[in-house]
Tab-separated table of C-alpha atoms and ligand atoms in Angstrom:
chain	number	residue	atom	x	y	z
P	1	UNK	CA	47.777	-5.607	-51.243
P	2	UNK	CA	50.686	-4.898	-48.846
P	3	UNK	CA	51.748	-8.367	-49.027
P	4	UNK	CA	51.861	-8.700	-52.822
P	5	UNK	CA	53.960	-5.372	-53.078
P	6	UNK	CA	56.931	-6.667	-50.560
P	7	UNK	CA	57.034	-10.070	-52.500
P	8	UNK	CA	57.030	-8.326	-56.066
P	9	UNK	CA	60.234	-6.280	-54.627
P	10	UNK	CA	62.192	-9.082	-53.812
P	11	UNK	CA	62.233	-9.510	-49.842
P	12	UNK	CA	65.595	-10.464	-48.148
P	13	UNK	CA	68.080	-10.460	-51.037
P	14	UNK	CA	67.972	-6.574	-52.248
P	15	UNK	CA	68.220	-7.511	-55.761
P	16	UNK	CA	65.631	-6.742	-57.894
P	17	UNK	CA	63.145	-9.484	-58.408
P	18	UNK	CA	60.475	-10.088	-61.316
P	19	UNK	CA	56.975	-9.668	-59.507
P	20	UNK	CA	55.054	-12.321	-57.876
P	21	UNK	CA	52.068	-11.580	-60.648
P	22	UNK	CA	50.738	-15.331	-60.074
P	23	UNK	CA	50.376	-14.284	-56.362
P	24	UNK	CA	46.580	-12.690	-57.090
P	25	UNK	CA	44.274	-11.664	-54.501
P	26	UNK	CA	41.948	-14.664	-54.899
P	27	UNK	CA	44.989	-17.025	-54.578
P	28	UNK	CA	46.174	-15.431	-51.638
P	29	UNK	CA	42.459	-16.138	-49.950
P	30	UNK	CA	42.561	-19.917	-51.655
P	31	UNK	CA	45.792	-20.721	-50.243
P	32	UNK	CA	45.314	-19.506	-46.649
P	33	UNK	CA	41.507	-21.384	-46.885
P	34	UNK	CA	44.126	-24.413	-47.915
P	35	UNK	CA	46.518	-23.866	-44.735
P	36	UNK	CA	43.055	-23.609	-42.714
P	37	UNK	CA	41.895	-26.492	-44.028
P	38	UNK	CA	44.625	-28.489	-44.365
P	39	UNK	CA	45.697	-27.703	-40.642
P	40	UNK	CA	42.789	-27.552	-38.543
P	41	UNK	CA	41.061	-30.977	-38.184
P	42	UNK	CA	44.302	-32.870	-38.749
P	43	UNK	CA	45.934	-31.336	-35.862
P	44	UNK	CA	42.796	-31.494	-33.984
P	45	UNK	CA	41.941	-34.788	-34.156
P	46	UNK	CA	45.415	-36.518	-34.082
P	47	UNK	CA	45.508	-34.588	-30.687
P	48	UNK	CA	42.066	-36.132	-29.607
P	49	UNK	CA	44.030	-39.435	-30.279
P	50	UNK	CA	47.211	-38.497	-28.013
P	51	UNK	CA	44.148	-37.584	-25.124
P	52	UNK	CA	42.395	-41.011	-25.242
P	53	UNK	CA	45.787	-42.743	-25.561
P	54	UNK	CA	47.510	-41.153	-22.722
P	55	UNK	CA	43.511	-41.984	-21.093
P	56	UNK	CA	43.303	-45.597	-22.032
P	57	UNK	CA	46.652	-46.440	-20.152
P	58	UNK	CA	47.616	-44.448	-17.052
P	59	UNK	CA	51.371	-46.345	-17.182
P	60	UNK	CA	51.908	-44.114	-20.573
P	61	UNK	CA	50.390	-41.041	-19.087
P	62	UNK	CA	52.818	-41.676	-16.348
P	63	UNK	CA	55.528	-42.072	-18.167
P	64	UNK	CA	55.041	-38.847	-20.333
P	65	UNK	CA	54.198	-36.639	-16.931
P	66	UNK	CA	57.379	-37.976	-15.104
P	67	UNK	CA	59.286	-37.196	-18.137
P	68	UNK	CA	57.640	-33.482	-18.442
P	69	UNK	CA	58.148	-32.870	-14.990
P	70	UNK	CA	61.705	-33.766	-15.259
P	71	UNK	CA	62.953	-32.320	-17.676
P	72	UNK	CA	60.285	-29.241	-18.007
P	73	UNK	CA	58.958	-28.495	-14.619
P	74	UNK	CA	56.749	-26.139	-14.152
P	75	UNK	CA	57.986	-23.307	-16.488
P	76	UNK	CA	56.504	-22.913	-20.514
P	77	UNK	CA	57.656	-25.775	-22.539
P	78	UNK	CA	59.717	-24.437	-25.270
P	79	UNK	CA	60.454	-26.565	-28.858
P	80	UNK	CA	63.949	-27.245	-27.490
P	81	UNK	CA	62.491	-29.503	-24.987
P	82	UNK	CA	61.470	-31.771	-28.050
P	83	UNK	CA	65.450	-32.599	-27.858
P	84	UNK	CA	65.079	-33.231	-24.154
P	85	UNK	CA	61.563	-35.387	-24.114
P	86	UNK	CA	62.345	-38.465	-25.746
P	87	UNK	CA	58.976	-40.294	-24.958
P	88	UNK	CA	57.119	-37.368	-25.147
P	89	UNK	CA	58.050	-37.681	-29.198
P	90	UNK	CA	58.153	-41.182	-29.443
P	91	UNK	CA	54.616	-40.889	-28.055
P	92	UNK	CA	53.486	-38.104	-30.569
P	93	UNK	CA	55.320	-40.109	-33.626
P	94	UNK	CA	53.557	-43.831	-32.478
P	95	UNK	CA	50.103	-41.677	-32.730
P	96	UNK	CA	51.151	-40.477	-35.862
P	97	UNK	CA	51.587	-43.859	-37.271
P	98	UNK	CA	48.894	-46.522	-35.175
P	99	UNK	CA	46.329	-43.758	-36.104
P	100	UNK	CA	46.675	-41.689	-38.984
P	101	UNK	CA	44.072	-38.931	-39.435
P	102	UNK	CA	44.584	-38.895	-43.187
P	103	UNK	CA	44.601	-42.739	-43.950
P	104	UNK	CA	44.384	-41.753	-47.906
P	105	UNK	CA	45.909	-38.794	-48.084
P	106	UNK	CA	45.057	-36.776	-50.659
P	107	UNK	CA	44.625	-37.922	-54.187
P	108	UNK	CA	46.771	-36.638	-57.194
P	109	UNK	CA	46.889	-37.156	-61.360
P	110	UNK	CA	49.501	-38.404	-63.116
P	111	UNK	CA	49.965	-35.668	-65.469
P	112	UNK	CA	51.963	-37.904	-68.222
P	113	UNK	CA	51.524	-42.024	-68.948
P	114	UNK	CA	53.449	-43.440	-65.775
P	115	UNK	CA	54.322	-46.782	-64.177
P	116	UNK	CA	54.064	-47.821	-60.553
P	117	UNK	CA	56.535	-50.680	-60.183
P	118	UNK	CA	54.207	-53.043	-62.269
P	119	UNK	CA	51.103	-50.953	-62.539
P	120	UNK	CA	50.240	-48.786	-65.707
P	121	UNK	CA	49.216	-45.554	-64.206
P	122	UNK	CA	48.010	-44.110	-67.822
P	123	UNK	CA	47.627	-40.078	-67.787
P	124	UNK	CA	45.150	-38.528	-65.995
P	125	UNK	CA	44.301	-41.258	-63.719
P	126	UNK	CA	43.724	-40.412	-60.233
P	127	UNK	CA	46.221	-42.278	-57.536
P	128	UNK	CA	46.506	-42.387	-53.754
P	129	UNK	CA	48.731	-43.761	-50.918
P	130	UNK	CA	46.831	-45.685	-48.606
P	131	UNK	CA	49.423	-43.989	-46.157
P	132	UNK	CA	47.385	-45.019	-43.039
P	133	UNK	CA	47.831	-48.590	-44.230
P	134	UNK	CA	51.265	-48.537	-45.052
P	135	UNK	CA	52.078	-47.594	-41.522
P	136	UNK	CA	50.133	-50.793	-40.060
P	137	UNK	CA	51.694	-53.377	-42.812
P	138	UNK	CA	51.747	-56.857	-40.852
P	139	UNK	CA	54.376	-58.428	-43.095
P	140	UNK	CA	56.863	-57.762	-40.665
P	141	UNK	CA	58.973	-56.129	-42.843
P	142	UNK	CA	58.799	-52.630	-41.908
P	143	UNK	CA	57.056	-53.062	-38.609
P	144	UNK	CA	57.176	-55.530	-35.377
P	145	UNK	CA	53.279	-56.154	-34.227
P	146	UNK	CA	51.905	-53.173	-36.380
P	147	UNK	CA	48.829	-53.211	-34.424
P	148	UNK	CA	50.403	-52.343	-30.638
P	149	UNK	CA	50.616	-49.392	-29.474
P	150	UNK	CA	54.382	-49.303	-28.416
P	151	UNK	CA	55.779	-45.197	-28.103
P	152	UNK	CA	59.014	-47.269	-27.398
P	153	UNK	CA	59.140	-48.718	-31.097
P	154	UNK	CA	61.041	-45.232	-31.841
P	155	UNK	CA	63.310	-45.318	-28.622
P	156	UNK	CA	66.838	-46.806	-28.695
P	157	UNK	CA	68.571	-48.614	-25.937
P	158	UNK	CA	69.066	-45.246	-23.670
P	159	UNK	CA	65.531	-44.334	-24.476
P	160	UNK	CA	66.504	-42.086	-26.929
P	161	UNK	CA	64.250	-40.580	-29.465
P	162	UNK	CA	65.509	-41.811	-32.801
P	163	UNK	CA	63.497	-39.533	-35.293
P	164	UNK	CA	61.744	-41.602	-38.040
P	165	UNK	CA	63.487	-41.143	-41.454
P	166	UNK	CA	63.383	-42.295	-45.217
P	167	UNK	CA	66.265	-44.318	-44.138
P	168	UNK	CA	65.703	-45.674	-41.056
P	169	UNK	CA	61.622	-46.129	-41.219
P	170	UNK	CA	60.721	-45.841	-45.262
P	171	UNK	CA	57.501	-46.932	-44.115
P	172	UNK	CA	56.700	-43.962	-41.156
P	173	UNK	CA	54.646	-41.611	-43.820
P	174	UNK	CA	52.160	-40.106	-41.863
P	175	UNK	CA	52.800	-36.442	-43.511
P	176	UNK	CA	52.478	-38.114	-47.292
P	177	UNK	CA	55.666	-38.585	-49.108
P	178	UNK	CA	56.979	-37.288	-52.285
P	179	UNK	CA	56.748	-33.545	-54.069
P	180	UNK	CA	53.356	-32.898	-52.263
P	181	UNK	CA	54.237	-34.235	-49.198
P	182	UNK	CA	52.740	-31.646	-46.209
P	183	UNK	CA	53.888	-28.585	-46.106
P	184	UNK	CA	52.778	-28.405	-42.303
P	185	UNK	CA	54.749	-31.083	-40.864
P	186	UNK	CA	57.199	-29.369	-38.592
P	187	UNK	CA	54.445	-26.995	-37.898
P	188	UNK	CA	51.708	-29.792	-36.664
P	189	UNK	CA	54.572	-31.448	-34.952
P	190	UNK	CA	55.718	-28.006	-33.021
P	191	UNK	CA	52.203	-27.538	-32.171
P	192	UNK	CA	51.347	-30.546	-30.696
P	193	UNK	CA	54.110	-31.157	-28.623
P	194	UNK	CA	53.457	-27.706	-26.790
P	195	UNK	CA	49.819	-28.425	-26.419
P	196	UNK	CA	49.973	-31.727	-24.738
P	197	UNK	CA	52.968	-31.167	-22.702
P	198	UNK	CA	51.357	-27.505	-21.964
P	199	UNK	CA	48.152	-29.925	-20.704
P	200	UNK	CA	50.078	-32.358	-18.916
P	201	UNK	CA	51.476	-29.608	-16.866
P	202	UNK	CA	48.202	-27.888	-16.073
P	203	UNK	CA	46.430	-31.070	-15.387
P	204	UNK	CA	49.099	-32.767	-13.073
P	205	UNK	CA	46.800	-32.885	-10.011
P	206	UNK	CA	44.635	-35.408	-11.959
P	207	UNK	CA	44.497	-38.944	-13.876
P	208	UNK	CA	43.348	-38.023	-17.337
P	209	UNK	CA	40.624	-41.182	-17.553
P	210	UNK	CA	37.990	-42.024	-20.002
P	211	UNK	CA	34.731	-41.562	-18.774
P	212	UNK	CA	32.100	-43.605	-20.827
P	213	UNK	CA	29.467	-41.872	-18.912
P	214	UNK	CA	29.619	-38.317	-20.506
P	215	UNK	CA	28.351	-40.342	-23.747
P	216	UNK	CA	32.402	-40.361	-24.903
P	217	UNK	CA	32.438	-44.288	-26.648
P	218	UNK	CA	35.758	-43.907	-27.994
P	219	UNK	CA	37.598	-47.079	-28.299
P	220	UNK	CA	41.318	-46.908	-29.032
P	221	UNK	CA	40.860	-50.354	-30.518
P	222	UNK	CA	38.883	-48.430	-33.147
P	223	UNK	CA	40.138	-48.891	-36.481
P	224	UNK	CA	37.010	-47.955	-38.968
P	225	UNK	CA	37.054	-44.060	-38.009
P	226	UNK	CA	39.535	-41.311	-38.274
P	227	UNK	CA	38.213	-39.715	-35.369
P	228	UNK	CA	38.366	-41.266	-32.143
P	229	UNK	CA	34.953	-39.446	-31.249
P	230	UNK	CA	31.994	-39.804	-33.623
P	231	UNK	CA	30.073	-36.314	-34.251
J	1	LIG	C1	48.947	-33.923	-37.666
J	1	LIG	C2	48.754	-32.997	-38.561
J	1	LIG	C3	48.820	-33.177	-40.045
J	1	LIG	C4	48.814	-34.329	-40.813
J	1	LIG	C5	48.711	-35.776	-40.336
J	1	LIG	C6	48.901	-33.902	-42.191
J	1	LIG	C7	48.941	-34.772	-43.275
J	1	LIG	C8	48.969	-34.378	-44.599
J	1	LIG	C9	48.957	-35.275	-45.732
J	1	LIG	C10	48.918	-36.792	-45.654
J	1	LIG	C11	48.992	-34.520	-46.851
J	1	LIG	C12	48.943	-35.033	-48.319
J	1	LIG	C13	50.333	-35.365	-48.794
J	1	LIG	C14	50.263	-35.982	-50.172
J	1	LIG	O1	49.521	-35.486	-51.025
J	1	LIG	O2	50.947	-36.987	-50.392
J	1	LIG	C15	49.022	-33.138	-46.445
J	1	LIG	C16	49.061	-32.067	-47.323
J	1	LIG	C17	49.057	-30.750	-46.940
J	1	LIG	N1	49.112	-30.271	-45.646
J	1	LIG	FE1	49.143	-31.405	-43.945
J	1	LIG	N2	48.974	-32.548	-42.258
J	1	LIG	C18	48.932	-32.062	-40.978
J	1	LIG	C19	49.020	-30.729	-40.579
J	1	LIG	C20	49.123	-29.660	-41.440
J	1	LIG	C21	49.292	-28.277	-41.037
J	1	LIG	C22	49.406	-27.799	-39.580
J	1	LIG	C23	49.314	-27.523	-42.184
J	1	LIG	C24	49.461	-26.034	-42.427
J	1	LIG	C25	49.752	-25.141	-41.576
J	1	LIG	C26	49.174	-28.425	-43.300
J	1	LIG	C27	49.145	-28.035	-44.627
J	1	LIG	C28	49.094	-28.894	-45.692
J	1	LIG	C29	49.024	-28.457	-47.098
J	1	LIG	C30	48.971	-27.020	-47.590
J	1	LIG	C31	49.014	-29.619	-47.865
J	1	LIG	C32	48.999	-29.715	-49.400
J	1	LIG	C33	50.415	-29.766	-49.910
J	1	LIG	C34	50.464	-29.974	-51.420
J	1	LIG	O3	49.513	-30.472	-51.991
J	1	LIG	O4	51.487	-29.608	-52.018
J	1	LIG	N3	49.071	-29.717	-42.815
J	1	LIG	N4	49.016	-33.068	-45.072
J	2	LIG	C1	40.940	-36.051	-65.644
J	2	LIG	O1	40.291	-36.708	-64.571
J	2	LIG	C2	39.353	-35.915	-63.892
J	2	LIG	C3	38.802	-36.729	-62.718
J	2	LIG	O2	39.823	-37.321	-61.999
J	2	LIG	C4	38.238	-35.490	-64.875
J	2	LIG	O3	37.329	-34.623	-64.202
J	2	LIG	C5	38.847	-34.795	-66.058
J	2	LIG	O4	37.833	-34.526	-67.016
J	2	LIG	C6	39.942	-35.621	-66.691
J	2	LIG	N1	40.609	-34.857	-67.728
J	2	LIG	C7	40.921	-35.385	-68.910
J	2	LIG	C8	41.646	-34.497	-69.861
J	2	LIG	O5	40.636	-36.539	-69.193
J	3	LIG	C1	52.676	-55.151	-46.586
J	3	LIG	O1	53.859	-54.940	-47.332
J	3	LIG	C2	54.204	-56.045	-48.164
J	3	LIG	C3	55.604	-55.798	-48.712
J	3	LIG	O2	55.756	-54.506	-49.248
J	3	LIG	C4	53.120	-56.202	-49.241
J	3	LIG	O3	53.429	-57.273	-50.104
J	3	LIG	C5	51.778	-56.461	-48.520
J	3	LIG	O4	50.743	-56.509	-49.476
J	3	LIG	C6	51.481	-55.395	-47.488
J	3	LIG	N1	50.336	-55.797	-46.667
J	3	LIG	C7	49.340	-54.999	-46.343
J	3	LIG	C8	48.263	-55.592	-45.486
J	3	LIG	O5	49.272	-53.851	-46.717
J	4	LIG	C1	42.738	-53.215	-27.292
J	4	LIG	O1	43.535	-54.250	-27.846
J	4	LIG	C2	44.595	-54.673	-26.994
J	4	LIG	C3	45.486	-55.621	-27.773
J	4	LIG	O2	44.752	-56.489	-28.585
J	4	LIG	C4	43.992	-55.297	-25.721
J	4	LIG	O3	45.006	-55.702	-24.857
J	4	LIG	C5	43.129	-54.226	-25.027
J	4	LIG	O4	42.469	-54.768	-23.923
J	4	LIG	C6	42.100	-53.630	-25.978
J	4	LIG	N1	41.478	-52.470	-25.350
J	4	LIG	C7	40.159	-52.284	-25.318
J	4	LIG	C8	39.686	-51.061	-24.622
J	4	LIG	O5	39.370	-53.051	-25.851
């Protein structure tokens, strides 16, 4: 394969390289099937969540088409306008977090004995981070009133995006956390901000509303489902 040859001879730095043997054929198919997999629905359905959010409360829609018209207008959004559209973000992150589309994330082995501030993990046993959880803790100690949905919990006092970090919000994990945290992130984030400002633009002659009568019951009070719609 092409692909395999221009890795083996060292792409970018000219020097000569040891080949990328590992990188087989069937790997190559296994890993994009992971990036499919791993991307699709996730992206998908956390933007089925920004839709009935923006539905269930016209003052948010509001808020993120005034800001898009602003400081957009009618041309293509670009992922520079993510520095100019703070509570189109704060919007996207506050999904992210109230409903997380991968609650468990994805179990992994400890591959030696291991402990988990007082919990023997021994080897081999499977452990996962109840991520979607985390992100709703009611203890008040990394969240005010966990269960609101409130875009403006990651706005400062000029209604300035402040991006979630380790630092500032250990407990915004929504991507995982640690080595195998998602490789996607920026990616999903890139995406979705283009789609749904991309919408808002094309769909400015209209209130986005939910309408229980095409057989949609989604509820964004719904906590027992990852999906706000139910196949
Ligand atoms: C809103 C969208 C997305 C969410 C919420 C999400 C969330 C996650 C989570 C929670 C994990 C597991 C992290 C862990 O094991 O601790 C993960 C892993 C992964 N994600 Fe995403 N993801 C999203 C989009 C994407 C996209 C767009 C791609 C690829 C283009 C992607 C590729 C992957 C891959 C390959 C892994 C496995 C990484 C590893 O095991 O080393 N994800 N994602
Ligand atoms: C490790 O655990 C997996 C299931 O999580 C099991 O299938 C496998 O047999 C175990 N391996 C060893 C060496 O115990
Ligand atoms: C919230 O976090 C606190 C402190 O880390 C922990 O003791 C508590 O069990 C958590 N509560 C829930 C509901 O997860
Ligand atoms: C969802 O919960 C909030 C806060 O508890 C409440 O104000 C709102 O009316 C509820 N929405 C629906 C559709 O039940």
């Amino acid at each position: 394969m092409a692909l395999r040859d221009g890795v083996g001879q060292g792409v970018g730095s000219g020097s000569k390289q040891s080949l990328a043997n590992y990188l087989t054929d069937d790997k190559l198919g296994l890993i994009v099937f992971d990036l499919i997999f791993a991307g699709i629905d996730t992206s998908y359905t956390t933007f089925l969540w920004l839709l009935l959010f923006l539905s269930s409360d016209l003052m948010v829609q509001k808020k993120l088409r005034n800001e898009i018209s602003d400081k957009i207008g009618d041309r293509l959004p670009t992922l520079d306008d993510r520095h100019r559209c703070h509570y189109v973000m704060a919007f996207i992150s506050e999904t992210l977090r109230f409903r997380n589309v991968v609650p468990v994330a994805v179990p992994h082995n400890a591959i030696v004995d291991s402990k988990i501030g007082d919990y023997k993990i021994p080897k081999n046993m499977s452990v996962c981070v109840y991520q979607g959880f985390i992100m709703r803790n009611d203890s008040n100690k990394y969240w005010t009133n966990p269960n609101d949905f409130k875009p403006e919990r990651f706005l400062d006092s000029d209604n300035h995006y402040m991006r979630p970090t380790s630092r500032s919000q250990p407990a915004f994990i929504p991507f995982g956390i640690g080595r195998r945290v998602c490789i996607g992130e920026k990616l999903a984030i890139a995406d979705l901000f283009l789609v749904l400002t991309r919408f808002l633009q094309s769909t400015q002659n209209y209130d986005i509303v939910l309408d229980s009568h095409q057989g949609l019951d989604a509820d964004p009070n719904n906590t027992d489902s990852i999906s706000p719609i139910n196949h």
